[in-house]
PDB file of C-alpha atoms in Angstrom:
ATOM      1  CA  MET B1209     192.482 -29.848 125.965  1.00  0.00           C
ATOM      2  CA  SER B1210     194.073 -31.638 122.949  1.00  0.00           C
ATOM      3  CA  ASP B1211     197.364 -32.069 124.792  1.00  0.00           C
ATOM      4  CA  ARG B1212     196.410 -33.942 127.857  1.00  0.00           C
ATOM      5  CA  VAL B1213     198.090 -32.753 131.072  1.00  0.00           C
ATOM      6  CA  LEU B1214     199.114 -35.360 133.619  1.00  0.00           C
ATOM      7  CA  PHE B1215     197.910 -33.381 136.509  1.00  0.00           C
ATOM      8  CA  PRO B1216     195.589 -30.670 135.287  1.00  0.00           C
ATOM      9  CA  ALA B1217     195.288 -27.657 137.521  1.00  0.00           C
ATOM     10  CA  SER B1218     191.929 -26.440 138.556  1.00  0.00           C
ATOM     11  CA  ILE B1219     190.028 -24.766 141.531  1.00  0.00           C
ATOM     12  CA  ILE B1220     188.427 -26.899 144.255  1.00  0.00           C
ATOM     13  CA  GLY B1221     185.078 -25.561 145.380  1.00  0.00           C
ATOM     14  CA  SER B1222     183.751 -22.087 144.583  1.00  0.00           C
ATOM     15  CA  MET B1223     185.788 -18.950 143.729  1.00  0.00           C
ATOM     16  CA  PRO B1224     185.519 -16.292 146.341  1.00  0.00           C
ATOM     17  CA  ARG B1225     182.658 -13.885 145.478  1.00  0.00           C
ATOM     18  CA  PRO B1226     183.165  -9.990 145.290  1.00  0.00           C
ATOM     19  CA  GLY B1227     180.601  -7.996 146.866  1.00  0.00           C
ATOM     20  CA  TYR B1228     178.703  -7.138 143.751  1.00  0.00           C
ATOM     21  CA  VAL B1229     178.171 -10.906 143.162  1.00  0.00           C
ATOM     22  CA  LYS B1230     177.049 -11.538 146.631  1.00  0.00           C
ATOM     23  CA  HIS B1231     174.579  -8.780 146.211  1.00  0.00           C
ATOM     24  CA  LEU B1232     173.325 -10.274 142.869  1.00  0.00           C
ATOM     25  CA  ILE B1233     172.657 -13.616 144.574  1.00  0.00           C
ATOM     26  CA  SER B1234     171.191 -12.152 147.640  1.00  0.00           C
ATOM     27  CA  ASP B1235     167.460 -11.884 148.503  1.00  0.00           C
ATOM     28  CA  ASP B1236     167.919  -8.060 148.539  1.00  0.00           C
ATOM     29  CA  CYS B1237     168.572  -8.143 144.712  1.00  0.00           C
ATOM     30  CA  THR B1238     165.408  -6.931 142.971  1.00  0.00           C
ATOM     31  CA  LEU B1239     166.787  -6.627 139.395  1.00  0.00           C
ATOM     32  CA  PRO B1240     164.708  -7.703 136.447  1.00  0.00           C
ATOM     33  CA  GLU B1241     165.682 -11.189 135.302  1.00  0.00           C
ATOM     34  CA  ASP B1242     167.266 -10.068 132.067  1.00  0.00           C
ATOM     35  CA  GLU B1243     169.455  -7.455 133.818  1.00  0.00           C
ATOM     36  CA  TYR B1244     170.364 -10.070 136.583  1.00  0.00           C
ATOM     37  CA  ARG B1245     171.537 -12.433 133.775  1.00  0.00           C
ATOM     38  CA  ARG B1246     173.358  -9.756 132.005  1.00  0.00           C
ATOM     39  CA  LEU B1247     175.377  -8.640 135.151  1.00  0.00           C
ATOM     40  CA  MET B1248     176.002 -12.233 136.327  1.00  0.00           C
ATOM     41  CA  GLY B1249     177.065 -13.325 132.840  1.00  0.00           C
ATOM     42  CA  SER B1250     179.607 -10.399 132.909  1.00  0.00           C
ATOM     43  CA  ALA B1251     180.926 -11.548 136.313  1.00  0.00           C
ATOM     44  CA  ILE B1252     181.155 -15.086 135.095  1.00  0.00           C
ATOM     45  CA  ARG B1253     183.245 -13.959 132.106  1.00  0.00           C
ATOM     46  CA  SER B1254     185.586 -12.207 134.575  1.00  0.00           C
ATOM     47  CA  VAL B1255     186.062 -15.145 136.860  1.00  0.00           C
ATOM     48  CA  VAL B1256     186.759 -17.446 133.808  1.00  0.00           C
ATOM     49  CA  ALA B1257     189.248 -14.888 132.584  1.00  0.00           C
ATOM     50  CA  MET B1258     190.978 -14.828 135.972  1.00  0.00           C
ATOM     51  CA  GLN B1259     191.304 -18.605 136.029  1.00  0.00           C
ATOM     52  CA  GLU B1260     192.673 -18.624 132.359  1.00  0.00           C
ATOM     53  CA  MET B1261     195.257 -15.761 133.384  1.00  0.00           C
ATOM     54  CA  ALA B1262     196.311 -17.850 136.326  1.00  0.00           C
ATOM     55  CA  GLY B1263     197.105 -20.661 133.893  1.00  0.00           C
ATOM     56  CA  LEU B1264     194.432 -23.226 135.052  1.00  0.00           C
ATOM     57  CA  ASP B1265     193.969 -26.066 132.753  1.00  0.00           C
ATOM     58  CA  VAL B1266     190.303 -26.703 133.744  1.00  0.00           C
ATOM     59  CA  VAL B1267     187.973 -23.625 134.543  1.00  0.00           C
ATOM     60  CA  SER B1268     184.622 -23.302 136.113  1.00  0.00           C
ATOM     61  CA  ASP B1269     182.083 -20.595 136.476  1.00  0.00           C
ATOM     62  CA  GLY B1270     183.204 -20.182 140.052  1.00  0.00           C
ATOM     63  CA  GLU B1271     179.818 -21.490 141.134  1.00  0.00           C
ATOM     64  CA  TRP B1272     178.584 -17.936 141.154  1.00  0.00           C
ATOM     65  CA  TRP B1273     175.106 -18.616 139.689  1.00  0.00           C
ATOM     66  CA  ARG B1274     174.281 -20.430 142.936  1.00  0.00           C
ATOM     67  CA  LYS B1275     173.459 -18.964 146.369  1.00  0.00           C
ATOM     68  CA  SER B1276     175.001 -21.951 148.000  1.00  0.00           C
ATOM     69  CA  TYR B1277     176.371 -25.452 147.184  1.00  0.00           C
ATOM     70  CA  ILE B1278     173.776 -27.114 149.470  1.00  0.00           C
ATOM     71  CA  GLY B1279     170.937 -24.781 148.817  1.00  0.00           C
ATOM     72  CA  VAL B1280     171.131 -25.120 145.155  1.00  0.00           C
ATOM     73  CA  ILE B1281     169.580 -28.595 145.475  1.00  0.00           C
ATOM     74  CA  ALA B1282     166.455 -26.984 146.914  1.00  0.00           C
ATOM     75  CA  GLU B1283     166.587 -24.287 144.288  1.00  0.00           C
ATOM     76  CA  LEU B1284     166.366 -27.031 141.564  1.00  0.00           C
ATOM     77  CA  ALA B1285     163.502 -29.032 142.850  1.00  0.00           C
ATOM     78  CA  HIS B1286     160.080 -28.755 144.335  1.00  0.00           C
ATOM     79  CA  GLY B1287     159.418 -30.741 147.600  1.00  0.00           C
ATOM     80  CA  PHE B1288     161.998 -28.862 149.901  1.00  0.00           C
ATOM     81  CA  GLU B1289     161.093 -26.514 152.719  1.00  0.00           C
ATOM     82  CA  LEU B1290     163.575 -24.022 154.219  1.00  0.00           C
ATOM     83  CA  SER B1291     163.391 -23.625 157.874  1.00  0.00           C
ATOM     84  CA  LEU B1292     165.684 -23.098 160.905  1.00  0.00           C
ATOM     85  CA  ASN B1293     167.744 -25.784 162.620  1.00  0.00           C
ATOM     86  CA  PRO B1294     166.274 -25.896 166.121  1.00  0.00           C
ATOM     87  CA  ALA B1295     169.593 -26.868 167.553  1.00  0.00           C
ATOM     88  CA  ASP B1296     171.470 -23.707 166.468  1.00  0.00           C
ATOM     89  CA  GLY B1297     168.971 -21.509 164.499  1.00  0.00           C
ATOM     90  CA  ARG B1298     170.723 -21.724 161.264  1.00  0.00           C
ATOM     91  CA  PRO B1299     168.924 -22.088 158.009  1.00  0.00           C
ATOM     92  CA  TRP B1300     168.445 -25.673 156.818  1.00  0.00           C
ATOM     93  CA  THR B1301     166.606 -27.339 154.030  1.00  0.00           C
ATOM     94  CA  ILE B1302     164.237 -30.500 154.604  1.00  0.00           C
ATOM     95  CA  VAL B1303     162.362 -32.617 152.279  1.00  0.00           C
ATOM     96  CA  VAL B1304     158.706 -32.303 152.808  1.00  0.00           C
ATOM     97  CA  ASP B1305     157.205 -33.793 149.629  1.00  0.00           C
ATOM     98  CA  ARG B1306     158.085 -35.804 146.475  1.00  0.00           C
ATOM     99  CA  LEU B1307     160.957 -34.182 144.675  1.00  0.00           C
ATOM    100  CA  ALA B1308     160.336 -32.930 141.157  1.00  0.00           C
ATOM    101  CA  PRO B1309     162.549 -30.596 139.024  1.00  0.00           C
ATOM    102  CA  LYS B1310     161.550 -27.032 138.922  1.00  0.00           C
ATOM    103  CA  GLN B1311     163.613 -26.249 135.753  1.00  0.00           C
ATOM    104  CA  PRO B1312     164.983 -29.142 133.954  1.00  0.00           C
ATOM    105  CA  GLY B1313     168.359 -28.468 132.348  1.00  0.00           C
ATOM    106  CA  PHE B1314     169.458 -25.890 134.958  1.00  0.00           C
ATOM    107  CA  ILE B1315     173.013 -27.211 135.165  1.00  0.00           C
ATOM    108  CA  ALA B1316     173.162 -27.776 131.362  1.00  0.00           C
ATOM    109  CA  GLN B1317     172.450 -24.027 130.895  1.00  0.00           C
ATOM    110  CA  GLU B1318     175.336 -23.332 133.139  1.00  0.00           C
ATOM    111  CA  VAL B1319     177.598 -25.569 131.099  1.00  0.00           C
ATOM    112  CA  ARG B1320     176.450 -24.229 127.746  1.00  0.00           C
ATOM    113  CA  PHE B1321     177.333 -20.736 129.034  1.00  0.00           C
ATOM    114  CA  LEU B1322     180.660 -21.692 130.250  1.00  0.00           C
ATOM    115  CA  LYS B1323     181.496 -23.562 127.056  1.00  0.00           C
ATOM    116  CA  GLN B1324     181.066 -20.377 125.102  1.00  0.00           C
ATOM    117  CA  LEU B1325     183.533 -18.448 127.241  1.00  0.00           C
ATOM    118  CA  THR B1326     186.586 -20.668 127.007  1.00  0.00           C
ATOM    119  CA  SER B1327     188.487 -23.215 124.820  1.00  0.00           C
ATOM    120  CA  ARG B1328     189.884 -24.907 127.976  1.00  0.00           C
ATOM    121  CA  ASP B1329     188.359 -27.922 129.641  1.00  0.00           C
ATOM    122  CA  ILE B1330     185.508 -26.936 131.945  1.00  0.00           C
ATOM    123  CA  LYS B1331     183.925 -28.483 135.049  1.00  0.00           C
ATOM    124  CA  ALA B1332     180.443 -28.084 136.604  1.00  0.00           C
ATOM    125  CA  THR B1333     179.331 -29.079 140.119  1.00  0.00           C
ATOM    126  CA  LEU B1334     176.772 -31.508 140.270  1.00  0.00           C
ATOM    127  CA  PRO B1335     175.254 -31.305 143.873  1.00  0.00           C
ATOM    128  CA  ALA B1336     173.789 -34.588 145.266  1.00  0.00           C
TER     129      ALA B1336
END
């Protein structure tokens, strides 16, 4: 933004996902990668447009590329194992080996795509 806003408006967290986005990121989705990226790209365009129409100063991709905020860490690096929490049976991710990136630049790809869609300031989530 060229004219800085004292208190820029943006979302906190991820945007609610419609059913078709939930399906795209589910394990049940068996689309070829190029079709997945085309459909998810279209979904991201719509969530960016929604934020712009709402008048937000800073927009995001809604975190729709990611299955979950926590799980994305394990998706980005080797060395994690998905198992079930013995206390309650919920899935959890544990470190089992030295961490190494699976696909360096993953978040940079998300940012590049988002920058193409809007002239507004953008934000990307960096899980840690």
